[in-house]
XYZ file of C-alpha atoms in Angstrom:
326
model
C -66.306 61.084 -10.820
C -66.705 57.989 -8.799
C -63.555 56.731 -7.252
C -62.065 53.549 -8.753
C -61.642 50.448 -6.625
C -58.799 49.235 -8.859
C -55.215 49.414 -7.407
C -52.363 50.948 -9.289
C -50.929 48.103 -11.343
C -47.372 49.393 -10.948
C -47.594 49.324 -7.164
C -48.962 45.760 -7.294
C -46.033 44.605 -9.422
C -43.545 45.945 -6.882
C -45.283 43.913 -4.158
C -45.095 40.712 -6.239
C -41.387 41.314 -6.875
C -40.810 41.748 -3.182
C -42.674 38.547 -2.355
C -40.738 36.621 -5.016
C -37.375 37.815 -3.673
C -38.263 36.748 -0.179
C -39.368 33.356 -1.492
C -36.099 32.703 -3.299
C -34.076 33.833 -0.273
C -35.991 31.329 1.837
C -35.429 28.486 -0.659
C -31.747 29.232 -1.074
C -31.244 29.482 2.650
C -32.979 26.136 3.123
C -30.772 24.517 0.487
C -27.612 25.840 2.095
C -28.719 24.520 5.460
C -29.645 21.158 3.967
C -26.304 20.949 2.196
C -24.463 21.799 5.405
C -26.373 19.130 7.283
C -25.906 16.555 4.503
C -22.135 16.953 4.758
C -22.065 16.159 8.441
C -22.708 12.400 8.048
C -20.030 12.244 5.338
C -17.460 13.492 7.836
C -18.693 10.970 10.358
C -18.725 8.018 7.899
C -15.529 8.584 5.964
C -13.412 10.572 8.370
C -11.329 13.613 7.853
C -7.983 13.710 6.084
C -6.256 12.996 9.406
C -8.110 9.710 9.694
C -6.533 8.483 6.402
C -2.995 8.908 7.752
C -0.991 5.624 7.850
C 1.835 5.479 10.321
C 5.322 4.370 9.221
C 4.894 1.246 11.348
C 1.651 0.367 9.563
C 3.220 1.048 6.167
C 6.088 -1.313 7.031
C 3.674 -4.003 8.212
C 1.667 -3.732 4.983
C 4.806 -3.930 2.828
C 6.064 -6.929 4.839
C 2.766 -8.725 4.303
C 2.874 -7.965 0.570
C 6.383 -9.383 0.065
C 5.785 -12.418 2.315
C 2.471 -13.094 0.566
C 4.133 -12.956 -2.856
C 6.813 -15.447 -1.794
C 4.329 -17.908 -0.266
C 2.049 -17.657 -3.316
C 4.998 -18.233 -5.665
C 6.128 -21.299 -3.710
C 2.592 -22.744 -3.530
C 2.098 -22.446 -7.277
C 5.550 -23.849 -8.126
C 5.161 -26.833 -5.783
C 1.662 -27.554 -7.134
C 3.022 -27.665 -10.694
C 5.869 -29.998 -9.686
C 4.030 -32.412 -7.364
C 0.637 -32.232 -9.068
C -1.163 -31.490 -5.810
C -1.498 -28.822 -3.147
C 1.498 -28.621 -0.816
C 1.062 -26.681 2.455
C 3.577 -23.840 2.691
C 4.300 -22.603 6.233
C 4.909 -19.013 7.269
C 8.265 -17.506 6.398
C 10.779 -17.716 9.289
C 10.533 -14.685 11.546
C 14.196 -13.823 11.161
C 13.838 -13.602 7.387
C 12.687 -9.981 7.560
C 11.772 -7.894 4.542
C 15.028 -5.956 4.879
C 17.083 -9.150 4.903
C 15.159 -10.668 1.984
C 15.854 -7.590 -0.142
C 19.510 -7.616 0.931
C 19.852 -11.314 0.013
C 18.256 -10.709 -3.382
C 20.855 -8.067 -4.143
C 23.484 -10.740 -3.422
C 21.777 -13.250 -5.745
C 20.065 -15.342 -3.037
C 16.388 -16.262 -2.764
C 14.080 -17.954 -0.248
C 12.382 -21.216 -1.241
C 10.425 -23.897 0.580
C 11.141 -27.623 0.173
C 8.436 -29.835 1.763
C 9.159 -32.998 3.833
C 8.635 -35.436 0.975
C 10.522 -38.565 -0.102
C 11.017 -38.646 -3.855
C 11.123 -42.422 -4.241
C 9.214 -45.527 -3.200
C 11.427 -47.915 -1.239
C 10.479 -51.599 -1.021
C 12.020 -53.591 1.860
C 12.026 -57.213 2.950
C 10.703 -58.244 6.417
C 14.151 -57.575 7.940
C 14.181 -54.046 6.529
C 16.690 -54.656 3.754
C 16.082 -52.466 0.702
C 14.878 -54.477 -2.279
C 14.023 -51.734 -4.749
C 14.152 -47.937 -5.022
C 11.830 -46.442 -7.595
C 11.508 -42.688 -8.234
C 7.995 -41.268 -8.047
C 6.777 -39.814 -11.339
C 5.747 -36.357 -10.187
C 4.393 -34.348 -13.156
C 7.034 -31.613 -12.911
C 10.046 -33.903 -12.468
C 11.370 -33.683 -16.016
C 15.088 -34.141 -15.242
C 15.506 -36.922 -12.680
C 18.985 -37.547 -11.238
C 21.064 -40.503 -12.356
C 22.757 -42.115 -15.341
C 19.563 -43.666 -16.740
C 18.221 -40.125 -17.300
C 21.299 -38.706 -19.081
C 21.673 -38.860 -22.883
C 24.717 -41.188 -22.821
C 24.006 -42.821 -19.440
C 26.875 -40.909 -17.855
C 27.561 -40.790 -14.134
C 26.156 -43.039 -11.431
C 22.692 -44.566 -11.215
C 21.511 -42.438 -8.299
C 18.560 -44.601 -7.227
C 20.506 -47.857 -7.576
C 23.264 -46.435 -5.377
C 20.670 -45.993 -2.614
C 19.313 -49.471 -3.321
C 22.782 -51.040 -3.095
C 23.712 -49.161 0.072
C 26.271 -46.752 -1.407
C 24.044 -43.834 -0.417
C 21.815 -43.449 2.636
C 18.040 -43.404 1.859
C 17.917 -39.884 3.329
C 19.574 -38.783 0.070
C 16.092 -39.079 -1.473
C 14.285 -36.869 1.049
C 13.541 -33.160 0.978
C 14.085 -31.321 4.274
C 10.685 -29.798 5.016
C 12.188 -26.360 5.625
C 12.671 -22.899 4.210
C 16.045 -22.525 2.545
C 18.126 -19.628 1.284
C 19.825 -20.534 -1.978
C 22.300 -19.036 -4.422
C 20.401 -18.542 -7.693
C 23.295 -17.756 -10.065
C 24.268 -19.998 -12.980
C 27.398 -22.116 -13.207
C 30.042 -20.695 -15.534
C 31.569 -22.608 -18.421
C 34.978 -24.133 -17.916
C 37.895 -21.884 -18.902
C 41.069 -23.701 -17.852
C 40.251 -23.061 -14.205
C 39.952 -19.281 -14.684
C 36.135 -19.247 -14.789
C 34.257 -17.382 -12.043
C 30.666 -17.242 -10.803
C 29.126 -13.888 -11.760
C 29.088 -11.143 -9.108
C 30.312 -13.608 -6.513
C 29.837 -12.327 -2.930
C 32.203 -15.054 -1.690
C 35.202 -14.014 -3.802
C 36.765 -11.732 -1.129
C 36.231 -14.385 1.569
C 37.797 -17.122 -0.574
C 40.764 -14.916 -1.368
C 41.317 -14.347 2.359
C 40.879 -18.060 3.156
C 43.553 -18.934 0.615
C 45.827 -16.191 1.905
C 45.514 -17.591 5.434
C 46.088 -21.146 4.079
C 42.778 -22.367 5.481
C 42.113 -23.786 1.996
C 44.626 -24.745 -0.648
C 45.969 -21.957 -2.854
C 44.789 -21.591 -6.453
C 45.747 -19.374 -9.366
C 42.440 -17.478 -9.124
C 42.405 -16.497 -5.453
C 38.690 -15.687 -5.195
C 37.512 -18.669 -7.224
C 34.915 -21.184 -6.047
C 36.742 -23.872 -8.003
C 39.449 -26.327 -6.993
C 38.217 -26.757 -3.421
C 37.873 -30.170 -1.825
C 34.621 -31.218 -0.179
C 36.319 -31.521 3.220
C 37.547 -27.909 2.914
C 33.938 -26.846 2.336
C 33.030 -28.419 5.688
C 35.589 -26.456 7.722
C 34.114 -24.205 10.399
C 36.262 -21.242 9.334
C 35.065 -21.599 5.742
C 31.382 -21.809 6.646
C 31.695 -18.843 9.007
C 33.309 -16.799 6.245
C 30.352 -17.588 3.953
C 27.894 -16.673 6.706
C 29.655 -13.336 7.227
C 29.535 -12.585 3.496
C 25.737 -12.959 3.612
C 25.300 -11.292 7.020
C 23.906 -14.506 8.502
C 25.948 -14.841 11.692
C 23.254 -13.227 13.854
C 20.433 -15.495 12.623
C 19.785 -18.322 15.054
C 18.478 -21.630 13.753
C 20.103 -21.211 10.338
C 22.815 -23.595 9.156
C 25.113 -22.911 6.208
C 26.478 -25.526 3.831
C 26.279 -26.755 0.253
C 23.212 -28.492 -1.242
C 22.633 -32.214 -1.350
C 22.325 -33.658 -4.853
C 18.538 -34.077 -4.532
C 18.108 -30.454 -3.406
C 20.153 -29.208 -6.370
C 18.115 -31.373 -8.729
C 14.669 -30.498 -7.370
C 15.359 -26.763 -7.114
C 16.709 -26.903 -10.661
C 13.577 -28.664 -11.919
C 11.179 -26.345 -10.101
C 12.888 -22.958 -10.227
C 16.299 -22.951 -11.929
C 16.594 -25.094 -15.078
C 19.581 -22.887 -16.002
C 21.615 -24.716 -13.360
C 21.846 -27.518 -15.912
C 23.764 -25.195 -18.224
C 27.491 -24.605 -18.020
C 29.971 -27.451 -18.570
C 31.352 -27.263 -15.036
C 30.286 -29.397 -12.065
C 29.263 -28.523 -8.529
C 30.081 -30.262 -5.257
C 27.212 -31.732 -3.201
C 27.196 -32.557 0.494
C 26.130 -36.221 0.123
C 28.770 -38.598 1.494
C 29.489 -42.238 0.748
C 32.227 -44.829 0.448
C 33.578 -43.153 -2.679
C 33.748 -39.614 -1.296
C 31.077 -37.026 -2.079
C 28.788 -36.410 -5.027
C 29.219 -33.820 -7.736
C 27.199 -33.050 -10.850
C 25.321 -30.633 -13.091
C 27.702 -30.663 -16.063
C 25.711 -29.639 -19.147
C 27.388 -31.861 -21.754
C 26.944 -34.936 -19.530
C 23.278 -34.477 -18.700
C 22.908 -31.191 -16.798
C 20.548 -31.499 -13.848
C 20.486 -35.302 -14.228
C 24.244 -35.809 -14.127
C 25.684 -37.081 -10.817
C 28.927 -38.885 -10.098
C 31.367 -39.531 -7.262
C 34.147 -37.092 -6.415
C 37.065 -37.730 -4.079
C 39.470 -34.801 -4.343
C 39.581 -31.307 -5.867
C 39.250 -30.237 -9.471
C 39.461 -26.897 -11.337
C 36.147 -27.690 -13.034
C 34.211 -28.377 -9.795
C 32.648 -25.388 -8.036
C 29.877 -25.117 -5.456
C 26.889 -23.060 -4.351
C 25.899 -22.181 -0.797
C 22.582 -23.022 0.833
C 21.163 -21.886 4.174
C 18.630 -24.095 5.957
C 16.190 -22.593 8.450
C 15.043 -24.669 11.403
C 11.446 -25.743 10.916
C 10.436 -24.368 14.358
C 11.437 -20.742 13.670
């Protein structure tokens, strides 16, 4: 019987299986190698986990920038709404660190910027004598200061008092500086027993009265019943600075607001300052003493009058002014 040239089909199948296995091993090996190589650029482009580490110093810098940016943005928007135009806002003073800002907020104080702007047009004769003082109608100035803007024309006519020489024209100018201001509301009158809420100055005032630096009062830690000349005493201002941890900040002066600062800050940020039927002392000086105002039932933010002594319904708020070159 002639021999067959055909191969055993079962042996042939085993050879095909062997070839197929080798093929798949080669493909899989190539894919693994390609995958390993494809990962290498990823490490180079995006870094390892160590490269994403942010140091504590960098974290602090980023948080500082966030808080400072929020404050500057808030001030820019608020000033634009009030003045109806863009107002440049400078960098926050270097000594107003994030830690201090957060500490001041816990005490009820906030940073704000008041630009170097006069709030009235002053017409003068050739010799420089003031002929007319007219407030500028900025779009956000809803509650201007003075009797003509109060419901019953109470108090003094603020702009006429500048026109007639009772007040210096600087009473109409904003400082062009960052300020630190007490944000709390005035309390309502309660026979002299009213207090400002969570007052950080209460212990200092109690000590000042105990040491007879200011006149005694039935409520030892009260902001009320102080004269304007007592509020100018060095010992008093130092006590306020200590209460806010401000003694170590150079270029910062402590005092009470001028009437125009109280009014403008109230219009822009704190309309609630016009609530409460008590008054506050202002630092403006003239022939009749100093100014006071803010009483709600006489016109709130618009109410201003002269004040020559002390009164159990007249309180105050503290303001810190940063030097413009800090």
